Amino acid sequence: GSVALWTWPEAARPDPAPALHAKLVLADRHTALLGSANLTGRGLTHNLEVGVLLRGREAARLAAHFDALTGPCGPLRRRPPR
């Protein structure tokens, strides 16, 4: 498996930019975890959070929605040190 990080270019964001605080973990477009927990040790073990595990058609629908939201996005690339 691999991990992809994406960035939403400022020029493509609406003004005022909406805030999205939900977290999404999507695996092969067949399994999705959507929730409020920060993906940190403390966020996953100590905080009171809520999440839902989706499989099959619902996960695929969520993946398609995410694709539409991230249309103007591109891979996050490391910048050289200043």
PDB file of C-alpha atoms in Angstrom:
ATOM      1  CA  GLY A   1       0.000   0.000   0.000  1.00  0.00           C
ATOM      2  CA  SER A   2       0.899   3.620  -0.308  1.00  0.00           C
ATOM      3  CA  VAL A   3      -0.155   6.942   1.143  1.00  0.00           C
ATOM      4  CA  ALA A   4      -0.963  10.022  -0.934  1.00  0.00           C
ATOM      5  CA  LEU A   5      -1.059  13.524   0.532  1.00  0.00           C
ATOM      6  CA  TRP A   6      -2.856  16.253  -1.411  1.00  0.00           C
ATOM      7  CA  THR A   7      -2.884  20.009  -1.206  1.00  0.00           C
ATOM      8  CA  TRP A   8      -5.648  22.414  -2.206  1.00  0.00           C
ATOM      9  CA  PRO A   9      -3.981  25.337  -4.039  1.00  0.00           C
ATOM     10  CA  GLU A  10      -4.984  28.707  -2.599  1.00  0.00           C
ATOM     11  CA  ALA A  11      -5.812  30.002  -6.093  1.00  0.00           C
ATOM     12  CA  ALA A  12      -8.416  27.222  -6.515  1.00  0.00           C
ATOM     13  CA  ARG A  13     -10.146  27.832  -3.157  1.00  0.00           C
ATOM     14  CA  PRO A  14     -13.409  29.773  -2.989  1.00  0.00           C
ATOM     15  CA  ASP A  15     -13.416  33.016  -1.014  1.00  0.00           C
ATOM     16  CA  PRO A  16     -14.120  32.714   1.831  1.00  0.00           C
ATOM     17  CA  ALA A  17     -12.576  29.250   1.921  1.00  0.00           C
ATOM     18  CA  PRO A  18     -14.742  26.610   3.620  1.00  0.00           C
ATOM     19  CA  ALA A  19     -13.325  24.730   6.583  1.00  0.00           C
ATOM     20  CA  LEU A  20     -13.283  20.933   6.490  1.00  0.00           C
ATOM     21  CA  HIS A  21     -12.354  19.317   9.786  1.00  0.00           C
ATOM     22  CA  ALA A  22     -13.521  15.747   9.135  1.00  0.00           C
ATOM     23  CA  LYS A  23     -10.877  13.115   8.535  1.00  0.00           C
ATOM     24  CA  LEU A  24     -11.147  10.495   5.810  1.00  0.00           C
ATOM     25  CA  VAL A  25      -9.144   7.304   5.411  1.00  0.00           C
ATOM     26  CA  LEU A  26      -9.976   5.598   2.123  1.00  0.00           C
ATOM     27  CA  ALA A  27      -8.665   2.142   1.213  1.00  0.00           C
ATOM     28  CA  ASP A  28      -8.965   0.929  -2.377  1.00  0.00           C
ATOM     29  CA  ARG A  29     -12.302   2.762  -2.788  1.00  0.00           C
ATOM     30  CA  HIS A  30     -14.025  -0.148  -0.992  1.00  0.00           C
ATOM     31  CA  THR A  31     -13.485   0.741   2.674  1.00  0.00           C
ATOM     32  CA  ALA A  32     -13.625   4.198   4.240  1.00  0.00           C
ATOM     33  CA  LEU A  33     -13.291   5.556   7.768  1.00  0.00           C
ATOM     34  CA  LEU A  34     -14.859   9.001   8.158  1.00  0.00           C
ATOM     35  CA  GLY A  35     -14.659  10.724  11.507  1.00  0.00           C
ATOM     36  CA  SER A  36     -13.600  13.575  13.718  1.00  0.00           C
ATOM     37  CA  ALA A  37     -10.468  12.080  15.295  1.00  0.00           C
ATOM     38  CA  ASN A  38      -7.098  13.587  14.491  1.00  0.00           C
ATOM     39  CA  LEU A  39      -4.919  10.773  13.185  1.00  0.00           C
ATOM     40  CA  THR A  40      -2.468  11.008  16.076  1.00  0.00           C
ATOM     41  CA  GLY A  41      -1.857   8.700  19.004  1.00  0.00           C
ATOM     42  CA  ARG A  42      -3.743  10.959  21.402  1.00  0.00           C
ATOM     43  CA  GLY A  43      -6.497  11.695  18.891  1.00  0.00           C
ATOM     44  CA  LEU A  44      -7.135   7.998  18.387  1.00  0.00           C
ATOM     45  CA  THR A  45      -6.717   6.811  21.987  1.00  0.00           C
ATOM     46  CA  HIS A  46      -7.569   9.593  24.481  1.00  0.00           C
ATOM     47  CA  ASN A  47     -10.025  12.035  22.939  1.00  0.00           C
ATOM     48  CA  LEU A  48     -13.766  11.452  22.710  1.00  0.00           C
ATOM     49  CA  GLU A  49     -14.391  11.303  18.958  1.00  0.00           C
ATOM     50  CA  VAL A  50     -16.912   9.823  16.563  1.00  0.00           C
ATOM     51  CA  GLY A  51     -16.428   7.965  13.299  1.00  0.00           C
ATOM     52  CA  VAL A  52     -18.173   5.665  10.885  1.00  0.00           C
ATOM     53  CA  LEU A  53     -16.754   2.744   8.907  1.00  0.00           C
ATOM     54  CA  LEU A  54     -18.202   2.427   5.407  1.00  0.00           C
ATOM     55  CA  ARG A  55     -17.777  -0.484   3.020  1.00  0.00           C
ATOM     56  CA  GLY A  56     -18.854  -1.310  -0.500  1.00  0.00           C
ATOM     57  CA  ARG A  57     -21.132   1.029  -2.416  1.00  0.00           C
ATOM     58  CA  GLU A  58     -21.230   3.726   0.295  1.00  0.00           C
ATOM     59  CA  ALA A  59     -17.427   3.865   0.454  1.00  0.00           C
ATOM     60  CA  ALA A  60     -17.288   4.113  -3.350  1.00  0.00           C
ATOM     61  CA  ARG A  61     -19.822   6.995  -3.277  1.00  0.00           C
ATOM     62  CA  LEU A  62     -17.720   8.784  -0.659  1.00  0.00           C
ATOM     63  CA  ALA A  63     -14.616   8.255  -2.819  1.00  0.00           C
ATOM     64  CA  ALA A  64     -16.408   9.772  -5.824  1.00  0.00           C
ATOM     65  CA  HIS A  65     -17.504  12.776  -3.732  1.00  0.00           C
ATOM     66  CA  PHE A  66     -13.935  13.239  -2.497  1.00  0.00           C
ATOM     67  CA  ASP A  67     -12.673  13.034  -6.101  1.00  0.00           C
ATOM     68  CA  ALA A  68     -15.052  15.873  -7.032  1.00  0.00           C
ATOM     69  CA  LEU A  69     -13.874  17.991  -4.088  1.00  0.00           C
ATOM     70  CA  THR A  70     -10.206  17.413  -4.859  1.00  0.00           C
ATOM     71  CA  GLY A  71     -10.408  17.998  -8.621  1.00  0.00           C
ATOM     72  CA  PRO A  72      -8.209  21.130  -8.482  1.00  0.00           C
ATOM     73  CA  CYS A  73      -5.805  19.565  -5.978  1.00  0.00           C
ATOM     74  CA  GLY A  74      -2.432  18.038  -6.673  1.00  0.00           C
ATOM     75  CA  PRO A  75       0.165  15.957  -4.856  1.00  0.00           C
ATOM     76  CA  LEU A  76       1.876  17.603  -1.911  1.00  0.00           C
ATOM     77  CA  ARG A  77       5.550  18.073  -2.730  1.00  0.00           C
ATOM     78  CA  ARG A  78       8.355  18.888  -0.361  1.00  0.00           C
ATOM     79  CA  ARG A  79       9.752  22.365  -0.874  1.00  0.00           C
ATOM     80  CA  PRO A  80      13.509  22.885  -0.776  1.00  0.00           C
ATOM     81  CA  PRO A  81      14.754  24.583   2.410  1.00  0.00           C
ATOM     82  CA  ARG A  82      14.851  28.382   2.269  1.00  0.00           C
TER      83      ARG A  82
END
